[in-house]
Coordinates of N, CA, C and O in Angstrom, one line a residue:
X1 N 182.6 156.9 3.4 CA 183.3 158.1 3.9 C 182.9 158.3 5.3 O 183.5 159.1 6.0
X2 N 181.9 157.8 5.9 CA 181.3 158.1 7.2 C 182.4 157.9 8.2 O 182.7 156.9 8.7
X3 N 183.0 159.1 8.6 CA 184.1 159.1 9.6 C 183.5 159.6 10.9 O 182.7 160.5 10.9
X4 N 183.9 159.0 12.0 CA 183.4 159.4 13.3 C 183.9 160.8 13.7 O 185.1 161.1 13.6
X5 N 183.0 161.6 14.1 CA 183.3 163.0 14.4 C 184.1 163.0 15.7 O 183.9 162.2 16.6
X6 N 185.1 163.9 15.8 CA 185.9 164.1 17.0 C 185.3 165.2 17.9 O 185.8 165.4 19.0
X7 N 184.4 166.0 17.3 CA 183.8 167.1 18.1 C 182.6 166.6 18.9 O 182.2 165.5 18.7
X8 N 182.2 167.5 19.8 CA 181.0 167.1 20.6 C 179.8 167.0 19.6 O 179.6 167.9 18.8
X9 N 179.1 165.9 19.7 CA 178.0 165.7 18.7 C 176.9 166.7 19.0 O 176.7 167.3 20.1
X10 N 176.1 167.0 17.9 CA 175.0 167.9 18.0 C 173.8 167.1 18.7 O 173.9 166.0 19.0
X11 N 172.7 167.8 18.9 CA 172.5 169.2 18.5 C 173.1 170.1 19.5 O 173.2 169.8 20.7
X12 N 173.6 171.3 19.0 CA 174.1 172.4 19.8 C 172.9 173.4 19.9 O 172.3 173.6 18.9
X13 N 172.7 174.0 21.0 CA 171.7 174.9 21.2 C 172.2 176.3 21.6 O 173.4 176.4 22.1
X14 N 171.4 177.3 21.4 CA 171.8 178.7 21.8 C 171.2 179.0 23.1 O 170.0 178.8 23.3
X15 N 171.9 179.6 24.1 CA 171.4 180.0 25.4 C 171.9 181.4 25.6 O 173.1 181.7 25.6
X16 N 171.0 182.3 25.9 CA 171.3 183.7 26.2 C 172.0 183.7 27.6 O 171.6 183.0 28.5
X17 N 173.1 184.5 27.7 CA 173.8 184.6 29.0 C 173.7 186.0 29.5 O 173.1 186.3 30.5
X18 N 174.3 187.0 28.8 CA 174.2 188.4 29.2 C 174.0 189.2 28.0 O 174.1 188.7 26.9
X19 N 173.8 190.5 28.1 CA 173.6 191.3 26.9 C 174.7 191.3 26.0 O 174.6 191.6 24.8
X20 N 175.9 191.1 26.4 CA 177.1 191.1 25.5 C 177.7 189.7 25.3 O 178.8 189.6 24.7
X21 N 177.1 188.7 25.8 CA 177.6 187.3 25.6 C 176.5 186.3 25.4 O 175.5 186.3 26.2
X22 N 176.6 185.4 24.5 CA 175.7 184.4 24.2 C 176.4 183.0 24.2 O 177.5 182.9 23.6
X23 N 175.9 182.0 24.9 CA 176.4 180.7 24.8 C 176.0 180.2 23.4 O 174.8 179.8 23.2
X24 N 176.8 180.3 22.4 CA 176.5 180.0 21.1 C 176.3 178.6 20.8 O 175.5 178.2 19.9
X25 N 176.9 177.7 21.5 CA 176.8 176.3 21.3 C 176.8 175.6 22.7 O 177.8 175.6 23.4
X26 N 175.7 175.1 23.1 CA 175.5 174.5 24.4 C 175.0 173.1 24.1 O 174.0 172.9 23.5
X27 N 175.7 172.1 24.7 CA 175.2 170.7 24.5 C 174.4 170.3 25.8 O 175.0 170.2 26.8
X28 N 173.1 170.2 25.6 CA 172.3 169.9 26.8 C 172.5 168.6 27.4 O 172.4 168.4 28.6
X29 N 172.8 167.5 26.6 CA 173.0 166.2 27.2 C 174.2 166.2 28.2 O 174.1 165.7 29.3
X30 N 175.3 166.8 27.8 CA 176.5 166.9 28.6 C 176.5 168.1 29.5 O 177.4 168.3 30.3
X31 N 175.6 169.0 29.3 CA 175.5 170.3 30.0 C 176.8 171.0 30.0 O 177.4 171.4 31.0
X32 N 177.4 171.2 28.8 CA 178.6 171.9 28.6 C 178.5 173.1 27.6 O 177.7 172.9 26.7
X33 N 179.2 174.1 27.8 CA 179.3 175.2 26.9 C 180.4 174.9 25.9 O 181.5 174.7 26.3
X34 N 180.1 174.9 24.6 CA 181.1 174.6 23.6 C 181.7 175.8 23.0 O 182.9 175.9 22.8
X35 N 180.9 176.9 22.8 CA 181.4 178.1 22.3 C 180.5 179.3 22.7 O 179.4 179.1 23.1
X36 N 181.1 180.5 22.7 CA 180.4 181.7 23.1 C 180.5 182.7 22.0 O 181.6 182.8 21.4
X37 N 179.5 183.5 21.8 CA 179.6 184.6 20.9 C 179.5 185.9 21.7 O 178.6 186.1 22.6
X38 N 180.5 186.8 21.5 CA 180.6 188.0 22.2 C 180.1 189.2 21.3 O 180.2 189.1 20.1
X39 N 179.7 190.3 21.9 CA 179.4 191.5 21.2 C 180.6 191.9 20.4 O 181.7 192.0 20.9
X40 N 180.4 192.1 19.1 CA 181.5 192.5 18.2 C 182.2 193.8 18.7 O 181.5 194.7 19.1
X41 N 183.5 193.8 18.7 CA 184.2 195.0 19.2 C 183.9 196.2 18.3 O 183.9 196.0 17.1
X42 N 183.7 197.3 18.9 CA 183.5 198.5 18.2 C 182.1 198.6 17.6 O 181.8 199.5 16.8
X43 N 181.3 197.6 17.9 CA 179.9 197.6 17.4 C 179.0 197.0 18.4 O 179.3 196.0 19.0
X44 N 177.9 197.7 18.6 CA 176.9 197.1 19.6 C 175.8 196.4 18.8 O 174.7 196.7 19.0
X45 N 176.2 195.5 18.0 CA 175.3 194.8 17.1 C 174.8 193.5 17.7 O 175.4 192.5 17.5
X46 N 173.7 193.6 18.4 CA 173.1 192.4 19.0 C 172.6 191.4 17.9 O 172.8 190.2 18.0
X47 N 172.0 191.9 16.8 CA 171.6 191.0 15.8 C 172.8 190.2 15.2 O 172.7 189.1 14.8
X48 N 173.9 190.9 15.0 CA 175.1 190.2 14.5 C 175.6 189.1 15.4 O 176.0 188.1 15.0
X49 N 175.6 189.4 16.7 CA 176.0 188.5 17.7 C 175.1 187.2 17.7 O 175.6 186.1 17.7
X50 N 173.8 187.4 17.6 CA 172.8 186.3 17.5 C 173.0 185.5 16.2 O 173.0 184.3 16.1
X51 N 173.3 186.3 15.1 CA 173.6 185.6 13.8 C 174.8 184.7 13.9 O 174.8 183.6 13.4
X52 N 175.9 185.2 14.5 CA 177.1 184.4 14.8 C 176.8 183.2 15.6 O 177.3 182.1 15.3
X53 N 176.0 183.4 16.6 CA 175.6 182.2 17.5 C 174.9 181.2 16.7 O 175.1 180.0 16.9
X54 N 174.0 181.6 15.8 CA 173.2 180.6 15.0 C 174.1 179.8 14.1 O 173.9 178.6 14.0
X55 N 175.1 180.5 13.5 CA 176.0 179.7 12.6 C 176.8 178.7 13.4 O 177.0 177.6 13.0
X56 N 177.3 179.2 14.6 CA 178.1 178.3 15.4 C 177.3 177.1 15.8 O 177.7 175.9 15.8
X57 N 176.1 177.3 16.3 CA 175.2 176.2 16.8 C 174.9 175.2 15.7 O 174.6 174.1 15.9
X58 N 174.8 175.7 14.5 CA 174.4 174.9 13.3 C 175.6 174.1 12.8 O 175.4 173.2 12.0
X59 N 176.8 174.3 13.3 CA 178.0 173.7 12.7 C 178.0 172.2 12.6 O 178.3 171.6 11.6
X60 N 177.6 171.4 13.7 CA 177.5 170.0 13.5 C 176.6 169.5 12.4 O 176.9 168.6 11.6
X61 N 175.4 170.1 12.3 CA 174.5 169.8 11.3 C 175.0 170.1 9.9 O 174.8 169.4 8.9
X62 N 175.6 171.3 9.8 CA 176.2 171.7 8.5 C 177.3 170.8 8.0 O 177.3 170.4 6.8
X63 N 178.1 170.4 8.9 CA 179.2 169.5 8.6 C 178.7 168.1 8.1 O 179.1 167.6 7.1
X64 N 177.7 167.6 8.9 CA 177.1 166.3 8.5 C 176.4 166.3 7.2 O 176.6 165.4 6.4
X65 N 175.7 167.4 6.9 CA 175.0 167.5 5.6 C 176.0 167.6 4.5 O 175.8 167.0 3.4
X66 N 177.0 168.4 4.7 CA 178.0 168.6 3.6 C 178.8 167.3 3.3 O 179.0 167.0 2.2
X67 N 179.1 166.6 4.4 CA 179.8 165.3 4.2 C 178.9 164.3 3.4 O 179.4 163.6 2.5
X68 N 177.6 164.3 3.7 CA 176.7 163.4 3.0 C 176.5 163.8 1.5 O 176.5 163.0 0.6
X69 N 176.4 165.1 1.3 CA 176.3 165.6 -0.1 C 177.5 165.2 -0.9 O 177.4 164.7 -2.0
X70 N 178.7 165.4 -0.4 CA 179.9 165.1 -1.1 C 180.0 163.6 -1.3 O 180.4 163.2 -2.4
X71 N 179.6 162.8 -0.3 CA 179.7 161.4 -0.4 C 178.8 160.8 -1.5 O 179.2 160.0 -2.3
X72 N 177.6 161.3 -1.6 CA 176.7 160.7 -2.6 C 176.7 161.4 -3.9 O 176.2 160.8 -4.9
X73 N 177.4 162.5 -4.1 CA 177.4 163.1 -5.4 C 178.8 163.7 -5.7 O 178.8 164.8 -6.3
X74 N 179.8 163.0 -5.4 CA 181.2 163.5 -5.6 C 181.4 163.8 -7.1 O 181.1 162.9 -7.9
X75 N 181.9 164.9 -7.4 CA 182.1 165.3 -8.8 C 183.4 166.1 -8.9 O 183.9 166.7 -8.0
X76 N 183.9 166.2 -10.1 CA 185.1 167.0 -10.4 C 184.6 168.4 -10.7 O 184.1 168.8 -11.8
X77 N 184.6 169.3 -9.7 CA 184.1 170.7 -9.8 C 184.7 171.5 -8.7 O 185.0 171.0 -7.6
X78 N 184.9 172.8 -9.0 CA 185.5 173.7 -7.9 C 184.6 173.7 -6.6 O 185.2 173.7 -5.6
X79 N 183.3 173.6 -6.8 CA 182.4 173.6 -5.6 C 182.7 172.4 -4.7 O 182.7 172.5 -3.5
X80 N 182.9 171.2 -5.4 CA 183.2 170.0 -4.6 C 184.5 170.1 -3.9 O 184.7 169.6 -2.8
X81 N 185.5 170.7 -4.6 CA 186.8 170.9 -4.0 C 186.7 171.8 -2.8 O 187.3 171.5 -1.7
X82 N 185.9 172.8 -2.9 CA 185.7 173.7 -1.7 C 185.0 173.0 -0.6 O 185.3 173.2 0.6
X83 N 184.0 172.2 -0.9 CA 183.3 171.4 0.1 C 184.2 170.4 0.8 O 184.2 170.3 2.0
X84 N 185.1 169.7 0.0 CA 186.0 168.8 0.7 C 187.0 169.5 1.5 O 187.4 169.0 2.6
X85 N 187.5 170.7 1.1 CA 188.4 171.5 1.9 C 187.8 172.0 3.2 O 188.4 172.0 4.2
X86 N 186.5 172.4 3.1 CA 185.8 172.8 4.3 C 185.6 171.7 5.3 O 185.8 171.8 6.5
X87 N 185.3 170.5 4.8 CA 185.2 169.3 5.7 C 186.5 169.0 6.3 O 186.6 168.8 7.5
X88 N 187.6 169.0 5.6 CA 188.9 168.7 6.1 C 189.3 169.8 7.2 O 189.8 169.4 8.2
X89 N 189.0 171.0 6.9 CA 189.3 172.1 7.9 C 188.5 171.9 9.2 O 189.0 172.0 10.3
X90 N 187.2 171.5 9.1 CA 186.4 171.2 10.2 C 186.9 170.1 11.1 O 186.8 170.0 12.3
X91 N 187.5 169.1 10.4 CA 188.1 167.9 11.1 C 189.5 168.1 11.6 O 190.0 167.3 12.2
X92 N 190.1 169.3 11.3 CA 191.4 169.5 11.7 C 192.5 168.8 10.8 O 193.6 168.6 11.2
X93 N 192.1 168.4 9.6 CA 193.0 167.7 8.7 C 193.7 168.6 7.8 O 194.6 168.2 7.0
X94 N 193.4 169.9 7.9 CA 194.1 170.9 7.0 C 194.4 172.1 7.8 O 193.6 172.5 8.6
X95 N 195.5 172.7 7.5 CA 195.9 173.9 8.2 C 195.3 175.2 7.6 O 194.8 175.2 6.5

């Protein structure tokens, strides 16, 4: 099942930018910003913004781990169906 990723490979890192914006995913090798997390509208929740940034930065690792788990232990179960659907969504194979 090992399919070549079309996204920027990890690791993605978090870099603080301003009080209301975080570079949630920054690829140090290519020195590019992949995603940014902004302060949630109507809420001045800096912890929530950092939590969002951590989830975004972990995306390549989460996808790779989920692909491996599904590949080595594929079963007929709702959880596996959800895992396969999440992988397809991350690859852009599902709307």
